[in-house]
Amino acid sequence: MTPKHNITSESALDLITKGNPLVDFYISGKLDLGLNKNYVEGLVVKNCIIENLLYPTIEYKGHVKLLHSQFLKSEFVFSYFTEGLQIENCVFDSYLDFQCGGHNKNNTVISITNSTFKRFVNFFDC
């Protein structure tokens, strides 16, 4: 992954709120998706490096795709991926918390493939 553009977490949140995918970005700062509770649709992150991604206490009503990206720090505690979650070819550098979430509906797929977790991943009650 070699992002082509540097943007702040505020700019990334603005793109997400408008329904745009995050592609080819190095995103600095804390990208806290819990700050915008109106955003519950799907999300695509592709070929990005994100310094700090927070997904706390959100129910996504669209498919979430994290593809070919690196997350220096991230947290998904109490996040519900009701329409599926795809993590493919990603690297997670720090402790990762998925606990009390990850629930899907109607047999939608939650898939984690070809990804590297450098620290403990907590899947308690998922």
mmCIF file of C-alpha atoms in Angstrom:
data_model
loop_
_atom_site.group_PDB
_atom_site.id
_atom_site.type_symbol
_atom_site.label_atom_id
_atom_site.label_comp_id
_atom_site.label_asym_id
_atom_site.label_seq_id
_atom_site.Cartn_x
_atom_site.Cartn_y
_atom_site.Cartn_z
ATOM 1 C CA MET A 1 0.000 0.000 0.000
ATOM 2 C CA THR A 2 1.330 3.347 -1.063
ATOM 3 C CA PRO A 3 -1.204 6.130 -0.493
ATOM 4 C CA LYS A 4 -1.028 9.004 -2.971
ATOM 5 C CA HIS A 5 -2.530 11.802 -0.839
ATOM 6 C CA ASN A 6 -2.250 13.001 2.759
ATOM 7 C CA ILE A 7 -5.453 14.177 4.431
ATOM 8 C CA THR A 8 -6.595 14.879 7.966
ATOM 9 C CA SER A 9 -9.112 12.768 9.816
ATOM 10 C CA GLU A 10 -11.582 15.672 9.562
ATOM 11 C CA SER A 11 -11.334 15.623 5.752
ATOM 12 C CA ALA A 12 -11.739 11.845 5.729
ATOM 13 C CA LEU A 13 -14.846 12.070 7.918
ATOM 14 C CA ASP A 14 -16.286 14.648 5.525
ATOM 15 C CA LEU A 15 -15.716 12.285 2.569
ATOM 16 C CA ILE A 16 -17.310 9.375 4.436
ATOM 17 C CA THR A 17 -20.320 11.477 5.437
ATOM 18 C CA LYS A 18 -20.874 12.297 1.764
ATOM 19 C CA GLY A 19 -20.808 8.587 0.916
ATOM 20 C CA ASN A 20 -17.395 8.580 -0.757
ATOM 21 C CA PRO A 21 -14.891 5.742 -0.382
ATOM 22 C CA LEU A 22 -11.476 6.386 1.123
ATOM 23 C CA VAL A 23 -8.941 5.363 -1.540
ATOM 24 C CA ASP A 24 -5.198 6.067 -1.677
ATOM 25 C CA PHE A 25 -5.014 8.259 1.453
ATOM 26 C CA TYR A 26 -2.650 8.594 4.373
ATOM 27 C CA ILE A 27 -5.051 9.810 7.070
ATOM 28 C CA SER A 28 -3.489 11.585 10.020
ATOM 29 C CA GLY A 29 -5.069 12.034 13.429
ATOM 30 C CA LYS A 30 -7.982 10.212 15.029
ATOM 31 C CA LEU A 31 -10.714 9.215 12.565
ATOM 32 C CA ASP A 32 -13.576 8.699 15.014
ATOM 33 C CA LEU A 33 -16.629 7.452 13.136
ATOM 34 C CA GLY A 34 -18.565 7.519 16.406
ATOM 35 C CA LEU A 35 -18.573 11.321 16.178
ATOM 36 C CA ASN A 36 -21.023 11.173 13.276
ATOM 37 C CA LYS A 37 -23.893 8.933 14.310
ATOM 38 C CA ASN A 38 -25.785 9.901 11.129
ATOM 39 C CA TYR A 39 -23.325 7.832 9.125
ATOM 40 C CA VAL A 40 -24.558 4.257 9.256
ATOM 41 C CA GLU A 41 -24.245 3.227 5.623
ATOM 42 C CA GLY A 42 -21.443 1.099 4.228
ATOM 43 C CA LEU A 43 -17.827 2.110 4.092
ATOM 44 C CA VAL A 44 -14.942 1.362 1.729
ATOM 45 C CA VAL A 45 -11.315 1.929 2.739
ATOM 46 C CA LYS A 46 -8.811 0.889 0.078
ATOM 47 C CA ASN A 47 -5.053 1.347 -0.166
ATOM 48 C CA CYS A 48 -4.922 3.650 2.854
ATOM 49 C CA ILE A 49 -2.788 4.108 5.921
ATOM 50 C CA ILE A 50 -4.849 5.349 8.846
ATOM 51 C CA GLU A 51 -3.154 6.515 12.032
ATOM 52 C CA ASN A 52 -6.118 5.928 14.358
ATOM 53 C CA LEU A 53 -9.496 4.503 13.270
ATOM 54 C CA LEU A 54 -12.294 4.303 15.843
ATOM 55 C CA TYR A 55 -15.574 2.484 15.119
ATOM 56 C CA PRO A 56 -17.178 2.567 18.569
ATOM 57 C CA THR A 57 -20.827 1.715 19.121
ATOM 58 C CA ILE A 58 -22.028 1.947 15.527
ATOM 59 C CA GLU A 59 -24.471 -0.220 13.596
ATOM 60 C CA TYR A 60 -23.576 -0.202 9.925
ATOM 61 C CA LYS A 61 -26.507 -0.834 7.612
ATOM 62 C CA GLY A 62 -24.256 -1.219 4.579
ATOM 63 C CA HIS A 63 -21.339 -3.496 3.805
ATOM 64 C CA VAL A 64 -17.976 -2.413 5.269
ATOM 65 C CA LYS A 65 -14.826 -3.141 3.234
ATOM 66 C CA LEU A 66 -11.290 -2.615 4.503
ATOM 67 C CA LEU A 67 -8.966 -3.515 1.635
ATOM 68 C CA HIS A 68 -5.182 -3.356 1.178
ATOM 69 C CA SER A 69 -4.776 -0.901 4.060
ATOM 70 C CA GLN A 70 -2.742 -0.408 7.218
ATOM 71 C CA PHE A 71 -4.181 0.701 10.538
ATOM 72 C CA LEU A 72 -1.606 1.963 13.020
ATOM 73 C CA LYS A 73 -4.258 1.971 15.753
ATOM 74 C CA SER A 74 -7.915 0.937 15.547
ATOM 75 C CA GLU A 75 -10.895 -0.075 17.650
ATOM 76 C CA PHE A 76 -14.204 -1.696 16.700
ATOM 77 C CA VAL A 77 -15.746 -2.274 20.154
ATOM 78 C CA PHE A 78 -19.593 -2.549 20.112
ATOM 79 C CA SER A 79 -19.668 -2.190 16.305
ATOM 80 C CA TYR A 80 -22.338 -4.096 14.419
ATOM 81 C CA PHE A 81 -21.699 -5.013 10.808
ATOM 82 C CA THR A 82 -25.259 -6.105 10.014
ATOM 83 C CA GLU A 83 -24.688 -6.183 6.245
ATOM 84 C CA GLY A 84 -21.246 -7.737 6.372
ATOM 85 C CA LEU A 85 -17.604 -6.944 6.905
ATOM 86 C CA GLN A 86 -14.726 -7.694 4.557
ATOM 87 C CA ILE A 87 -11.137 -7.237 5.725
ATOM 88 C CA GLU A 88 -8.662 -8.235 3.045
ATOM 89 C CA ASN A 89 -4.889 -7.764 2.809
ATOM 90 C CA CYS A 90 -4.745 -5.366 5.758
ATOM 91 C CA VAL A 91 -2.217 -4.818 8.529
ATOM 92 C CA PHE A 92 -3.244 -3.889 12.074
ATOM 93 C CA ASP A 93 -0.265 -2.674 14.096
ATOM 94 C CA SER A 94 -1.759 -2.462 17.592
ATOM 95 C CA TYR A 95 -4.186 -4.249 19.922
ATOM 96 C CA LEU A 96 -7.550 -4.603 18.186
ATOM 97 C CA ASP A 97 -10.877 -4.765 20.008
ATOM 98 C CA PHE A 98 -13.915 -6.255 18.249
ATOM 99 C CA GLN A 99 -15.678 -7.329 21.464
ATOM 100 C CA CYS A 100 -19.454 -7.170 21.892
ATOM 101 C CA GLY A 101 -20.073 -6.554 18.199
ATOM 102 C CA GLY A 102 -19.565 -7.969 14.764
ATOM 103 C CA HIS A 103 -23.054 -9.333 14.539
ATOM 104 C CA ASN A 104 -24.487 -9.799 11.088
ATOM 105 C CA LYS A 105 -28.002 -10.477 9.788
ATOM 106 C CA ASN A 106 -29.473 -12.665 7.091
ATOM 107 C CA ASN A 107 -26.299 -14.742 6.787
ATOM 108 C CA THR A 108 -24.224 -11.833 5.483
ATOM 109 C CA VAL A 109 -20.541 -12.631 5.446
ATOM 110 C CA ILE A 110 -17.922 -11.426 7.857
ATOM 111 C CA SER A 111 -14.604 -12.255 6.199
ATOM 112 C CA ILE A 112 -11.026 -11.622 7.304
ATOM 113 C CA THR A 113 -8.465 -12.872 4.773
ATOM 114 C CA ASN A 114 -4.744 -12.426 4.135
ATOM 115 C CA SER A 115 -4.422 -9.879 6.934
ATOM 116 C CA THR A 116 -1.779 -9.404 9.612
ATOM 117 C CA PHE A 117 -2.484 -8.644 13.262
ATOM 118 C CA LYS A 118 0.665 -7.611 15.110
ATOM 119 C CA ARG A 119 -0.983 -7.615 18.548
ATOM 120 C CA PHE A 120 -3.820 -9.404 20.354
ATOM 121 C CA VAL A 121 -7.294 -9.275 18.764
ATOM 122 C CA ASN A 122 -10.251 -9.446 21.154
ATOM 123 C CA PHE A 123 -13.316 -11.153 19.636
ATOM 124 C CA PHE A 124 -15.140 -11.647 22.983
ATOM 125 C CA ASP A 125 -18.908 -12.074 22.486
ATOM 126 C CA CYS A 126 -18.802 -11.777 18.694
#
